[in-house]
């Protein structure tokens, strides 16, 4: 039996197994097996040819990948938001490769990637699905583009395809300490009540993965699937936004309904509706900050500025300015939202905020 058939078999069995206390173990094991086969399927050594995936250099401050079924308007959007041209057409699979464009916003350069459309079964290797998904894994933000005139099912189908290859959308990495050991058996502890996972289940799953010695410390109430994610360890936790295009072709009531969904932007490339809001939403979801540097006795450079990730420290800022700056660092003076008084003298671990002004003082 081929691996695709094995996967289909397990999926069928999961679907027809009723979910209750008595079937919990059985389901847990099935899910672990399913995850294992999917990893085998994705393993480049086995299935994917060498050089698969589109070789597009990362550039700019962040990368956004356009994922969607054929002809939802991905290329039309790239043409609208960037200076790059990508062929658009009324037929499916107009785009056959990865085409990068650049959005300039708030002083940041955002790389926007137009990609071929994917279809159901993409994760199992249909069409160029696997190549497209390989690019999606490298993105800081996945933009799931949908056709507002098509059924709602498209959204779930796309999510399932991304899910199947280990991409986790809009969720955090589970708070679990997991370490494989060379001896001592399996030690299992939890710092909170677990309502969906038991020690027995954890042992079963680990045995299924041929792991007999490990330390597991669960710090939040996770599901079996989340535990499997932890064991596999190669999951990508990526933010995603949903973009419904072609709202020029549906009713106001329908637009209103779609717009209320979480993480969603409704728009029309053709009529230029809501494109500015889309870019703003991209920016917000990338979680980028802009900070300004200044030299002693001079004004800050408000034209320039550095683009860094939210949660960055002065140390990150130093790295962004110059690689060797950390070694010469004495302290920094900061003016802005992150400080109580202005300026405030801070060390390398100080967390910066949007629009802080930073002056680095070096050792002599
Ligand atoms: N009505 C309407 N049509 C649109 C809109 N945006 C794009 N289209 C049309 O949708 C069709 C497909 O557009 P593309 O940009 O080629 O779509 P794509 O997602 O890149 O398609 P593939 O590369 O084949 O996957 C074209 O005929 C566009 O003119 C829109 O906002 N409204
Ligand atoms: K098209
Ligand atoms: Mg296209």
Short mmCIF file of C-alpha atoms and ligand atoms in Angstrom, two decimals:
data_model
loop_
_atom_site.label_atom_id
_atom_site.label_comp_id
_atom_site.label_asym_id
_atom_site.label_seq_id
_atom_site.Cartn_x
_atom_site.Cartn_y
_atom_site.Cartn_z
CA UNK A 1 0.00 0.00 0.00
CA UNK A 2 1.37 3.42 -0.95
CA UNK A 3 1.75 6.15 1.61
CA UNK A 4 -1.07 8.23 0.14
CA UNK A 5 -3.44 5.28 0.51
CA UNK A 6 -2.30 4.73 4.08
CA UNK A 7 -2.99 8.38 4.84
CA UNK A 8 -6.41 8.20 3.19
CA UNK A 9 -7.19 5.04 5.16
CA UNK A 10 -6.39 6.65 8.48
CA UNK A 11 -8.28 9.81 7.60
CA UNK A 12 -11.32 7.69 6.79
CA UNK A 13 -11.02 5.79 10.03
CA UNK A 14 -10.71 9.00 12.06
CA UNK A 15 -13.75 10.40 10.30
CA UNK A 16 -15.92 7.40 11.05
CA UNK A 17 -14.77 6.94 14.66
CA UNK A 18 -17.12 8.55 17.13
CA UNK A 19 -15.42 10.94 19.50
CA UNK A 20 -15.90 9.89 23.12
CA UNK A 21 -13.98 8.76 26.19
CA UNK A 22 -13.83 5.14 25.03
CA UNK A 23 -12.33 5.95 21.63
CA UNK A 24 -9.96 8.62 22.89
CA UNK A 25 -6.83 6.43 22.91
CA UNK A 26 -7.58 4.89 19.62
CA UNK A 27 -8.05 8.33 18.04
CA UNK A 28 -4.88 9.63 19.66
CA UNK A 29 -2.86 6.81 18.16
CA UNK A 30 -4.44 7.23 14.77
CA UNK A 31 -3.56 10.90 14.80
CA UNK A 32 0.02 10.15 15.78
CA UNK A 33 0.29 7.67 12.93
CA UNK A 34 -1.24 10.12 10.49
CA UNK A 35 1.24 12.80 11.49
CA UNK A 36 4.09 10.32 11.02
CA UNK A 37 3.03 9.37 7.49
CA UNK A 38 2.61 13.01 6.57
CA UNK A 39 6.14 13.74 7.71
CA UNK A 40 7.39 10.86 5.55
CA UNK A 41 5.49 12.31 2.65
CA UNK A 42 7.06 15.72 3.13
CA UNK A 43 10.56 14.38 3.69
CA UNK A 44 12.58 15.83 0.82
CA UNK A 45 14.97 12.89 0.90
CA UNK A 46 12.19 10.56 -0.08
CA UNK A 47 9.57 12.24 -2.12
CA UNK A 48 10.36 15.74 -3.22
CA UNK A 49 12.91 16.15 -5.97
CA UNK A 50 16.02 18.14 -5.18
CA UNK A 51 15.74 21.83 -5.87
CA UNK A 52 12.00 21.73 -5.37
CA UNK A 53 10.48 24.92 -4.07
CA UNK A 54 10.95 28.25 -5.74
CA UNK A 55 14.28 29.87 -5.12
CA UNK A 56 13.38 33.40 -4.31
CA UNK A 57 15.73 35.36 -2.10
CA UNK A 58 14.31 36.79 1.05
CA UNK A 59 14.58 40.53 0.96
CA UNK A 60 13.26 43.47 2.90
CA UNK A 61 12.02 43.51 6.46
CA UNK A 62 9.37 40.81 6.21
CA UNK A 63 7.87 38.31 3.81
CA UNK A 64 4.19 37.80 2.98
CA UNK A 65 3.04 34.81 0.89
CA UNK A 66 -0.15 34.85 -1.17
CA UNK A 67 -1.88 31.51 -0.91
CA UNK A 68 -5.14 30.70 -2.65
CA UNK A 69 -7.01 28.64 -5.19
CA UNK A 70 -6.50 29.50 -8.86
CA UNK A 71 -7.97 32.74 -10.22
CA UNK A 72 -8.92 34.35 -6.92
CA UNK A 73 -6.90 37.43 -7.95
CA UNK A 74 -3.46 36.92 -6.39
CA UNK A 75 -1.54 38.28 -9.36
CA UNK A 76 -3.99 41.13 -9.83
CA UNK A 77 -3.27 42.08 -6.22
CA UNK A 78 0.51 41.93 -6.69
CA UNK A 79 0.17 44.22 -9.69
CA UNK A 80 -1.93 46.61 -7.62
CA UNK A 81 0.30 46.81 -4.56
CA UNK A 82 3.78 46.61 -6.05
CA UNK A 83 5.75 47.78 -9.07
CA UNK A 84 6.29 44.21 -10.21
CA UNK A 85 4.16 42.79 -12.98
CA UNK A 86 2.71 39.32 -12.78
CA UNK A 87 0.52 37.98 -15.56
CA UNK A 88 -3.17 37.82 -14.59
CA UNK A 89 -5.86 36.08 -16.59
CA UNK A 90 -9.35 34.66 -16.54
CA UNK A 91 -8.02 31.10 -16.75
CA UNK A 92 -6.70 28.91 -13.93
CA UNK A 93 -2.97 28.45 -13.33
CA UNK A 94 -1.94 31.64 -15.07
CA UNK A 95 0.92 31.94 -12.60
CA UNK A 96 3.37 29.04 -12.66
CA UNK A 97 6.18 30.29 -10.46
CA UNK A 98 6.93 32.54 -7.51
CA UNK A 99 7.00 36.24 -8.30
CA UNK A 100 8.26 38.64 -5.65
CA UNK A 101 7.14 42.24 -5.36
CA UNK A 102 7.85 44.99 -2.85
CA UNK A 103 5.40 47.00 -0.76
CA UNK A 104 6.80 50.11 0.89
CA UNK A 105 4.85 51.07 3.97
CA UNK A 106 5.72 53.00 7.14
CA UNK A 107 9.35 52.97 6.13
CA UNK A 108 9.38 49.17 5.83
CA UNK A 109 10.05 47.08 2.75
CA UNK A 110 7.64 44.18 2.72
CA UNK A 111 8.24 41.37 0.26
CA UNK A 112 4.98 40.15 -1.25
CA UNK A 113 5.12 36.79 -3.04
CA UNK A 114 2.69 35.91 -5.79
CA UNK A 115 2.42 32.14 -6.14
CA UNK A 116 0.67 29.59 -8.32
CA UNK A 117 -2.83 28.68 -7.20
CA UNK A 118 -3.11 25.55 -5.12
CA UNK A 119 -5.85 22.95 -5.28
CA UNK A 120 -7.29 20.38 -2.94
CA UNK A 121 -4.67 17.68 -2.39
CA UNK A 122 -1.81 20.18 -2.71
CA UNK A 123 -0.22 18.93 0.51
CA UNK A 124 -0.15 15.41 -0.94
CA UNK A 125 1.71 16.68 -3.99
CA UNK A 126 -1.06 17.70 -6.39
CA UNK A 127 -0.09 20.39 -8.86
CA UNK A 128 2.66 22.64 -7.60
CA UNK A 129 1.13 22.44 -4.14
CA UNK A 130 4.17 21.23 -2.33
CA UNK A 131 6.42 23.89 -3.80
CA UNK A 132 3.92 26.60 -2.95
CA UNK A 133 3.57 25.33 0.57
CA UNK A 134 7.34 25.17 0.98
CA UNK A 135 7.39 28.91 0.28
CA UNK A 136 4.51 29.52 2.68
CA UNK A 137 6.58 27.97 5.46
CA UNK A 138 9.22 30.68 4.99
CA UNK A 139 6.75 33.57 5.29
CA UNK A 140 6.29 35.89 8.24
CA UNK A 141 2.65 36.23 7.30
CA UNK A 142 0.43 34.08 5.13
CA UNK A 143 -2.25 35.88 3.23
CA UNK A 144 -5.01 33.45 2.40
CA UNK A 145 -6.77 34.91 -0.59
CA UNK A 146 -10.33 33.85 -1.29
CA UNK A 147 -12.92 34.53 -3.94
CA UNK A 148 -15.90 36.19 -2.27
CA UNK A 149 -18.22 34.77 -4.92
CA UNK A 150 -17.24 31.17 -4.15
CA UNK A 151 -18.44 28.88 -1.38
CA UNK A 152 -17.28 29.20 2.16
CA UNK A 153 -15.74 25.75 1.96
CA UNK A 154 -12.66 27.10 0.17
CA UNK A 155 -11.41 28.64 3.37
CA UNK A 156 -11.52 25.38 5.30
CA UNK A 157 -10.00 23.44 2.42
CA UNK A 158 -7.01 25.76 2.28
CA UNK A 159 -6.59 25.66 6.04
CA UNK A 160 -6.63 21.86 5.93
CA UNK A 161 -3.94 21.79 3.25
CA UNK A 162 -1.65 24.05 5.27
CA UNK A 163 -2.45 22.15 8.45
CA UNK A 164 -1.52 18.85 6.79
CA UNK A 165 2.03 20.01 6.16
CA UNK A 166 2.60 21.22 9.67
CA UNK A 167 1.75 24.90 9.32
CA UNK A 168 -0.21 26.17 12.31
CA UNK A 169 -2.10 29.37 11.66
CA UNK A 170 -2.67 32.04 14.27
CA UNK A 171 -1.72 29.86 17.22
CA UNK A 172 1.22 29.89 19.55
CA UNK A 173 3.62 27.05 20.03
CA UNK A 174 2.19 24.85 22.84
CA UNK A 175 3.74 25.58 26.19
CA UNK A 176 5.40 22.21 26.74
CA UNK A 177 8.92 21.26 27.74
CA UNK A 178 9.90 18.12 25.83
CA UNK A 179 13.31 16.52 25.79
CA UNK A 180 14.35 13.11 24.53
CA UNK A 181 16.79 11.39 26.89
CA UNK A 182 19.08 8.41 26.69
CA UNK A 183 17.66 6.64 29.74
CA UNK A 184 15.28 6.83 32.67
CA UNK A 185 12.01 6.08 30.89
CA UNK A 186 9.32 8.64 30.37
CA UNK A 187 8.81 11.24 33.04
CA UNK A 188 5.53 13.06 32.71
CA UNK A 189 4.38 16.12 34.64
CA UNK A 190 1.83 18.87 34.21
CA UNK A 191 1.61 22.22 35.93
CA UNK A 192 -2.12 22.52 35.28
CA UNK A 193 -5.29 20.42 34.94
CA UNK A 194 -5.32 18.51 31.65
CA UNK A 195 -8.77 17.88 30.21
CA UNK A 196 -7.79 16.38 26.86
CA UNK A 197 -4.52 14.55 27.43
CA UNK A 198 -3.53 11.77 29.86
CA UNK A 199 -0.20 10.29 30.85
CA UNK A 200 -1.19 6.97 29.29
CA UNK A 201 -1.95 8.66 25.99
CA UNK A 202 1.37 10.50 26.06
CA UNK A 203 3.18 7.21 26.63
CA UNK A 204 1.32 5.51 23.82
CA UNK A 205 2.11 8.29 21.40
CA UNK A 206 5.77 8.41 22.36
CA UNK A 207 6.06 4.64 21.98
CA UNK A 208 4.48 4.93 18.57
CA UNK A 209 7.34 7.28 17.69
CA UNK A 210 9.86 4.84 19.22
CA UNK A 211 10.67 7.26 22.03
CA UNK A 212 11.13 5.40 25.30
CA UNK A 213 13.07 7.94 27.35
CA UNK A 214 11.97 11.53 27.60
CA UNK A 215 11.03 14.32 29.91
CA UNK A 216 7.64 15.89 29.35
CA UNK A 217 6.40 18.93 31.24
CA UNK A 218 3.05 20.26 30.07
CA UNK A 219 2.30 23.82 31.11
CA UNK A 220 -1.10 24.36 29.49
CA UNK A 221 -4.25 22.38 28.74
CA UNK A 222 -3.32 21.07 25.29
CA UNK A 223 -5.00 18.66 22.87
CA UNK A 224 -3.60 15.38 21.58
CA UNK A 225 -2.88 17.06 18.25
CA UNK A 226 -0.88 19.76 19.97
CA UNK A 227 1.11 17.14 21.84
CA UNK A 228 1.92 15.38 18.56
CA UNK A 229 3.06 18.74 17.19
CA UNK A 230 5.45 19.08 20.10
CA UNK A 231 6.88 15.59 19.55
CA UNK A 232 7.39 16.19 15.84
CA UNK A 233 8.94 19.55 16.60
CA UNK A 234 8.99 20.78 12.99
CA UNK A 235 5.78 22.76 13.07
CA UNK A 236 5.66 26.33 11.83
CA UNK A 237 3.50 28.75 13.77
CA UNK A 238 2.63 31.51 11.35
CA UNK A 239 0.20 34.37 11.47
CA UNK A 240 -2.41 34.49 8.74
CA UNK A 241 -4.97 36.92 7.44
CA UNK A 242 -7.91 36.08 5.20
CA UNK A 243 -8.60 38.29 2.26
CA UNK A 244 -11.88 38.00 0.34
CA UNK A 245 -11.42 39.50 -3.11
CA UNK A 246 -14.05 40.36 -5.75
CA UNK A 247 -16.58 41.88 -3.37
CA UNK A 248 -17.73 43.94 -6.36
CA UNK A 249 -19.61 40.79 -7.40
CA UNK A 250 -21.60 40.04 -4.23
CA UNK A 251 -24.32 41.81 -2.27
CA UNK A 252 -23.73 44.30 0.53
CA UNK A 253 -25.25 41.84 3.01
CA UNK A 254 -22.75 39.20 1.99
CA UNK A 255 -19.87 41.67 2.21
CA UNK A 256 -21.00 42.66 5.67
CA UNK A 257 -21.11 39.06 6.81
CA UNK A 258 -17.64 38.20 5.49
CA UNK A 259 -16.12 41.34 6.97
CA UNK A 260 -17.14 40.21 10.45
CA UNK A 261 -15.03 37.08 10.38
CA UNK A 262 -11.86 37.19 12.47
CA UNK A 263 -8.56 38.25 10.82
CA UNK A 264 -10.45 39.09 7.66
CA UNK A 265 -10.26 41.84 5.05
CA UNK A 266 -12.82 42.17 2.27
CA UNK A 267 -11.72 43.87 -0.94
CA UNK A 268 -11.90 44.27 -4.66
CA UNK A 269 -8.73 44.57 -6.72
CA UNK A 270 -10.71 45.46 -9.78
CA UNK A 271 -12.68 48.32 -8.18
CA UNK A 272 -9.81 49.29 -5.87
CA UNK A 273 -11.94 48.82 -2.78
CA UNK A 274 -10.22 48.55 0.60
CA UNK A 275 -6.67 48.02 -0.72
CA UNK A 276 -5.24 50.60 1.69
CA UNK A 277 -6.90 48.90 4.61
CA UNK A 278 -5.43 45.61 3.45
CA UNK A 279 -1.89 47.01 3.50
CA UNK A 280 -2.51 48.48 6.93
CA UNK A 281 -3.74 45.08 8.13
CA UNK A 282 -0.65 43.38 6.69
CA UNK A 283 1.55 45.86 8.52
CA UNK A 284 -0.29 45.34 11.83
CA UNK A 285 -0.11 41.57 11.58
CA UNK A 286 3.60 41.59 10.81
CA UNK A 287 4.15 43.10 14.23
CA UNK A 288 6.93 45.40 13.12
CA UNK A 289 8.23 48.45 14.93
CA UNK A 290 10.04 51.46 13.63
CA UNK A 291 12.66 53.07 15.83
CA UNK A 292 14.95 56.01 15.17
CA UNK A 293 18.60 56.36 16.01
CA UNK A 294 20.43 59.53 16.82
CA UNK A 295 23.99 60.63 17.35
CA UNK A 296 25.07 62.72 20.29
CA UNK A 297 24.19 66.38 19.84
CA UNK A 298 22.28 65.72 16.65
CA UNK A 299 18.63 65.36 15.75
CA UNK A 300 17.19 61.89 15.18
CA UNK A 301 16.98 60.70 11.63
CA UNK A 302 13.19 60.66 11.23
CA UNK A 303 13.49 59.98 7.52
CA UNK A 304 15.37 56.75 8.01
CA UNK A 305 14.73 54.63 11.04
CA UNK A 306 15.12 50.94 11.63
CA UNK A 307 12.45 48.31 11.15
CA UNK A 308 12.55 45.60 13.79
CA UNK A 309 10.22 42.99 15.21
CA UNK A 310 7.91 43.69 18.13
CA UNK A 311 9.52 42.33 21.28
CA UNK A 312 13.01 43.44 20.24
CA UNK A 313 15.56 44.72 22.71
CA UNK A 314 18.33 47.31 22.50
CA UNK A 315 20.61 44.39 21.66
CA UNK A 316 18.54 43.66 18.54
CA UNK A 317 18.69 47.33 17.62
CA UNK A 318 22.49 47.31 17.98
CA UNK A 319 22.70 44.29 15.68
CA UNK A 320 20.53 46.05 13.16
CA UNK A 321 22.84 49.07 13.19
CA UNK A 322 26.16 47.27 13.02
CA UNK A 323 27.35 43.77 13.78
CA UNK A 324 30.14 44.78 16.11
CA UNK A 325 28.25 47.46 17.98
CA UNK A 326 27.22 45.16 20.84
CA UNK A 327 30.89 44.62 21.74
CA UNK A 328 31.50 48.36 22.08
CA UNK A 329 28.19 49.04 23.82
CA UNK A 330 28.27 50.92 27.13
CA UNK A 331 24.65 52.01 27.53
CA UNK A 332 21.88 53.56 25.48
CA UNK A 333 19.78 56.67 25.96
CA UNK A 334 16.16 56.20 24.98
CA UNK A 335 13.34 58.68 24.44
CA UNK A 336 9.84 57.35 23.85
CA UNK A 337 7.07 54.96 24.83
CA UNK A 338 9.35 52.37 26.38
CA UNK A 339 10.81 54.68 29.01
CA UNK A 340 9.54 56.39 32.16
CA UNK A 341 11.71 59.48 31.84
CA UNK A 342 13.26 60.97 28.73
CA UNK A 343 15.94 60.20 28.08
CA UNK A 344 16.45 57.08 30.15
CA UNK A 345 19.69 55.21 30.44
CA UNK A 346 19.16 51.54 29.59
CA UNK A 347 21.09 48.32 29.02
CA UNK A 348 21.07 45.75 26.21
CA UNK A 349 18.03 43.87 27.51
CA UNK A 350 15.71 46.89 27.48
CA UNK A 351 12.58 46.27 25.36
CA UNK A 352 11.96 48.97 22.78
CA UNK A 353 8.62 50.34 21.61
CA UNK A 354 7.36 51.74 18.36
CA UNK A 355 8.94 55.12 17.50
CA UNK A 356 11.50 55.14 20.29
CA UNK A 357 14.54 57.32 19.69
CA UNK A 358 17.78 55.59 20.61
CA UNK A 359 21.29 56.89 21.13
CA UNK A 360 23.95 54.26 21.69
CA UNK A 361 26.88 55.29 23.87
CA UNK A 362 30.05 53.31 23.22
CA UNK A 363 32.87 52.38 25.54
CA UNK A 364 36.03 54.34 25.00
N1 LIG B 1 -14.76 40.80 -10.43
C1 LIG B 1 -13.49 40.82 -10.08
N2 LIG B 1 -12.60 40.12 -10.78
C2 LIG B 1 -11.31 40.16 -10.39
C3 LIG B 1 -10.89 40.91 -9.27
N3 LIG B 1 -9.57 40.74 -9.11
C4 LIG B 1 -9.17 39.92 -10.11
N4 LIG B 1 -10.21 39.56 -10.88
C5 LIG B 1 -10.20 38.70 -12.08
O1 LIG B 1 -9.97 37.35 -11.70
C6 LIG B 1 -9.26 36.66 -12.71
C7 LIG B 1 -8.05 35.95 -12.13
O2 LIG B 1 -7.12 36.90 -11.67
P1 LIG B 1 -5.60 36.51 -11.41
O3 LIG B 1 -4.96 37.69 -10.78
O4 LIG B 1 -4.99 35.94 -12.61
O5 LIG B 1 -5.80 35.36 -10.33
P2 LIG B 1 -4.68 34.43 -9.67
O6 LIG B 1 -5.17 34.12 -8.30
O7 LIG B 1 -3.35 35.04 -9.78
O8 LIG B 1 -4.79 33.13 -10.59
P3 LIG B 1 -3.70 31.96 -10.84
O9 LIG B 1 -2.37 32.57 -11.08
O10 LIG B 1 -4.23 31.28 -12.06
O11 LIG B 1 -3.75 31.10 -9.64
C8 LIG B 1 -8.87 37.71 -13.75
O12 LIG B 1 -9.76 37.60 -14.84
C9 LIG B 1 -9.05 39.03 -13.01
O13 LIG B 1 -9.39 40.08 -13.88
C10 LIG B 1 -11.88 41.65 -8.54
O14 LIG B 1 -11.61 42.35 -7.55
N5 LIG B 1 -13.15 41.55 -8.99
K1 LIG B 2 -5.80 33.29 -13.21
MG1 LIG B 3 -1.66 34.38 -10.65
#
